[in-house]
């Protein structure tokens, strides 16, 4: 059953009419422009989210760096205290060895113990 279209297809409808063709092209151009605007908005929003995430990451990184700096300072303090304690122990051992040597020179043999 034919509906008066003859051999032309629906896609060819209005192709020969300059007013319809111009309107279709204008409509297509408007749609493309609108699509571009929407893509710009989406890209802008994505950039805003990325910028916010980057800022947050920088803040967190800064906090971790401050904590790491505090930790390193604490480690340096502890290491300094350990080195001082080690030096004091070495000095104390030398002094104890000197006193033991003097005691042995005066006859102490180390076998006597005192029970009090």
PDB file of C-alpha atoms in Angstrom:
ATOM      1  CA  UNK A   1       0.000   0.000   0.000  1.00  0.00           C
ATOM      2  CA  UNK A   2       1.467   3.386  -1.064  1.00  0.00           C
ATOM      3  CA  UNK A   3       0.752   6.563   0.824  1.00  0.00           C
ATOM      4  CA  UNK A   4       1.713   8.986  -1.887  1.00  0.00           C
ATOM      5  CA  UNK A   5       5.418   8.966  -1.201  1.00  0.00           C
ATOM      6  CA  UNK A   6       6.309   7.385  -4.520  1.00  0.00           C
ATOM      7  CA  UNK A   7       9.915   6.280  -4.777  1.00  0.00           C
ATOM      8  CA  UNK A   8      11.345   8.908  -2.402  1.00  0.00           C
ATOM      9  CA  UNK A   9      12.330   7.989   1.142  1.00  0.00           C
ATOM     10  CA  UNK A  10      11.375   9.780   4.345  1.00  0.00           C
ATOM     11  CA  UNK A  11      14.972  11.070   4.695  1.00  0.00           C
ATOM     12  CA  UNK A  12      14.585  12.905   1.384  1.00  0.00           C
ATOM     13  CA  UNK A  13      11.507  14.730   2.692  1.00  0.00           C
ATOM     14  CA  UNK A  14      12.036  18.491   2.367  1.00  0.00           C
ATOM     15  CA  UNK A  15      15.403  18.083   0.711  1.00  0.00           C
ATOM     16  CA  UNK A  16      14.343  20.046  -2.330  1.00  0.00           C
ATOM     17  CA  UNK A  17      12.613  22.784  -0.338  1.00  0.00           C
ATOM     18  CA  UNK A  18      15.239  25.487   0.491  1.00  0.00           C
ATOM     19  CA  UNK A  19      13.277  26.785   3.497  1.00  0.00           C
ATOM     20  CA  UNK A  20      13.004  23.339   5.098  1.00  0.00           C
ATOM     21  CA  UNK A  21      16.625  22.544   4.331  1.00  0.00           C
ATOM     22  CA  UNK A  22      17.807  25.838   5.860  1.00  0.00           C
ATOM     23  CA  UNK A  23      15.659  25.327   8.951  1.00  0.00           C
ATOM     24  CA  UNK A  24      16.980  21.767   9.382  1.00  0.00           C
ATOM     25  CA  UNK A  25      20.571  22.977   9.074  1.00  0.00           C
ATOM     26  CA  UNK A  26      19.924  25.823  11.531  1.00  0.00           C
ATOM     27  CA  UNK A  27      18.345  23.369  13.942  1.00  0.00           C
ATOM     28  CA  UNK A  28      21.288  20.997  13.587  1.00  0.00           C
ATOM     29  CA  UNK A  29      23.744  23.873  14.174  1.00  0.00           C
ATOM     30  CA  UNK A  30      21.798  24.969  17.245  1.00  0.00           C
ATOM     31  CA  UNK A  31      21.850  21.423  18.577  1.00  0.00           C
ATOM     32  CA  UNK A  32      25.602  21.178  18.030  1.00  0.00           C
ATOM     33  CA  UNK A  33      26.147  24.533  19.758  1.00  0.00           C
ATOM     34  CA  UNK A  34      23.995  23.421  22.684  1.00  0.00           C
ATOM     35  CA  UNK A  35      25.897  20.123  22.895  1.00  0.00           C
ATOM     36  CA  UNK A  36      29.206  21.996  22.946  1.00  0.00           C
ATOM     37  CA  UNK A  37      27.944  24.281  25.712  1.00  0.00           C
ATOM     38  CA  UNK A  38      26.838  21.263  27.737  1.00  0.00           C
ATOM     39  CA  UNK A  39      30.207  19.594  27.228  1.00  0.00           C
ATOM     40  CA  UNK A  40      31.930  22.805  28.344  1.00  0.00           C
ATOM     41  CA  UNK A  41      29.766  22.880  31.475  1.00  0.00           C
ATOM     42  CA  UNK A  42      30.553  19.247  32.245  1.00  0.00           C
ATOM     43  CA  UNK A  43      34.265  19.826  31.629  1.00  0.00           C
ATOM     44  CA  UNK A  44      34.183  22.934  33.820  1.00  0.00           C
ATOM     45  CA  UNK A  45      32.414  21.045  36.612  1.00  0.00           C
ATOM     46  CA  UNK A  46      34.867  18.153  36.333  1.00  0.00           C
ATOM     47  CA  UNK A  47      37.763  20.614  36.533  1.00  0.00           C
ATOM     48  CA  UNK A  48      36.214  22.261  39.596  1.00  0.00           C
ATOM     49  CA  UNK A  49      35.894  18.864  41.287  1.00  0.00           C
ATOM     50  CA  UNK A  50      39.458  17.944  40.314  1.00  0.00           C
ATOM     51  CA  UNK A  51      40.761  21.273  41.640  1.00  0.00           C
ATOM     52  CA  UNK A  52      38.914  20.757  44.928  1.00  0.00           C
ATOM     53  CA  UNK A  53      40.279  17.223  45.232  1.00  0.00           C
ATOM     54  CA  UNK A  54      43.792  18.466  44.479  1.00  0.00           C
ATOM     55  CA  UNK A  55      43.479  21.187  47.118  1.00  0.00           C
ATOM     56  CA  UNK A  56      42.280  18.643  49.680  1.00  0.00           C
ATOM     57  CA  UNK A  57      45.128  16.307  48.767  1.00  0.00           C
ATOM     58  CA  UNK A  58      47.617  19.153  49.228  1.00  0.00           C
ATOM     59  CA  UNK A  59      46.145  19.955  52.670  1.00  0.00           C
ATOM     60  CA  UNK A  60      46.328  16.310  53.769  1.00  0.00           C
ATOM     61  CA  UNK A  61      49.846  16.002  52.361  1.00  0.00           C
ATOM     62  CA  UNK A  62      50.888  19.104  54.282  1.00  0.00           C
ATOM     63  CA  UNK A  63      49.446  17.671  57.509  1.00  0.00           C
ATOM     64  CA  UNK A  64      51.288  14.381  56.982  1.00  0.00           C
ATOM     65  CA  UNK A  65      54.507  16.290  56.244  1.00  0.00           C
ATOM     66  CA  UNK A  66      54.141  18.258  59.495  1.00  0.00           C
ATOM     67  CA  UNK A  67      53.585  15.022  61.416  1.00  0.00           C
ATOM     68  CA  UNK A  68      56.587  13.440  59.688  1.00  0.00           C
ATOM     69  CA  UNK A  69      58.720  16.471  60.583  1.00  0.00           C
ATOM     70  CA  UNK A  70      57.630  16.209  64.229  1.00  0.00           C
ATOM     71  CA  UNK A  71      58.390  12.500  64.208  1.00  0.00           C
ATOM     72  CA  UNK A  72      61.829  13.095  62.685  1.00  0.00           C
ATOM     73  CA  UNK A  73      62.577  15.781  65.264  1.00  0.00           C
ATOM     74  CA  UNK A  74      61.528  13.365  68.024  1.00  0.00           C
ATOM     75  CA  UNK A  75      63.725  10.647  66.559  1.00  0.00           C
ATOM     76  CA  UNK A  76      66.683  13.039  66.441  1.00  0.00           C
ATOM     77  CA  UNK A  77      66.060  13.990  70.074  1.00  0.00           C
ATOM     78  CA  UNK A  78      65.879  10.325  71.083  1.00  0.00           C
ATOM     79  CA  UNK A  79      69.002   9.494  69.089  1.00  0.00           C
ATOM     80  CA  UNK A  80      70.850  12.375  70.767  1.00  0.00           C
ATOM     81  CA  UNK A  81      69.734  11.156  74.200  1.00  0.00           C
ATOM     82  CA  UNK A  82      70.778   7.578  73.325  1.00  0.00           C
ATOM     83  CA  UNK A  83      74.222   8.761  72.232  1.00  0.00           C
ATOM     84  CA  UNK A  84      74.641  10.773  75.473  1.00  0.00           C
ATOM     85  CA  UNK A  85      73.521   7.779  77.550  1.00  0.00           C
ATOM     86  CA  UNK A  86      75.939   5.511  75.671  1.00  0.00           C
ATOM     87  CA  UNK A  87      78.801   7.976  76.237  1.00  0.00           C
ATOM     88  CA  UNK A  88      77.901   8.223  79.952  1.00  0.00           C
ATOM     89  CA  UNK A  89      77.825   4.385  80.224  1.00  0.00           C
ATOM     90  CA  UNK A  90      81.241   4.092  78.567  1.00  0.00           C
ATOM     91  CA  UNK A  91      82.634   6.735  80.941  1.00  0.00           C
ATOM     92  CA  UNK A  92      81.072   4.939  83.927  1.00  0.00           C
ATOM     93  CA  UNK A  93      82.568   1.591  82.821  1.00  0.00           C
ATOM     94  CA  UNK A  94      86.002   3.209  82.487  1.00  0.00           C
ATOM     95  CA  UNK A  95      85.668   4.732  85.952  1.00  0.00           C
ATOM     96  CA  UNK A  96      84.511   1.367  87.389  1.00  0.00           C
ATOM     97  CA  UNK A  97      87.456  -0.385  85.723  1.00  0.00           C
ATOM     98  CA  UNK A  98      89.831   2.215  87.212  1.00  0.00           C
ATOM     99  CA  UNK A  99      88.394   1.711  90.709  1.00  0.00           C
ATOM    100  CA  UNK A 100      88.524  -2.063  90.319  1.00  0.00           C
ATOM    101  CA  UNK A 101      92.178  -1.853  89.216  1.00  0.00           C
ATOM    102  CA  UNK A 102      93.034   0.313  92.253  1.00  0.00           C
ATOM    103  CA  UNK A 103      91.176  -2.073  94.560  1.00  0.00           C
ATOM    104  CA  UNK A 104      93.085  -5.062  93.141  1.00  0.00           C
ATOM    105  CA  UNK A 105      96.362  -3.171  93.599  1.00  0.00           C
ATOM    106  CA  UNK A 106      95.453  -2.844  97.281  1.00  0.00           C
ATOM    107  CA  UNK A 107      94.708  -6.551  97.625  1.00  0.00           C
ATOM    108  CA  UNK A 108      91.047  -6.927  96.756  1.00  0.00           C
ATOM    109  CA  UNK A 109      90.457 -10.116  94.762  1.00  0.00           C
ATOM    110  CA  UNK A 110      86.721  -9.864  94.147  1.00  0.00           C
ATOM    111  CA  UNK A 111      85.817 -13.089  95.963  1.00  0.00           C
ATOM    112  CA  UNK A 112      84.621 -11.382  99.120  1.00  0.00           C
ATOM    113  CA  UNK A 113      80.948 -10.576  99.238  1.00  0.00           C
ATOM    114  CA  UNK A 114      79.091  -8.670 101.845  1.00  0.00           C
ATOM    115  CA  UNK A 115      75.697  -9.813 103.050  1.00  0.00           C
ATOM    116  CA  UNK A 116      73.723  -7.164 104.804  1.00  0.00           C
TER     117      UNK A 116
END
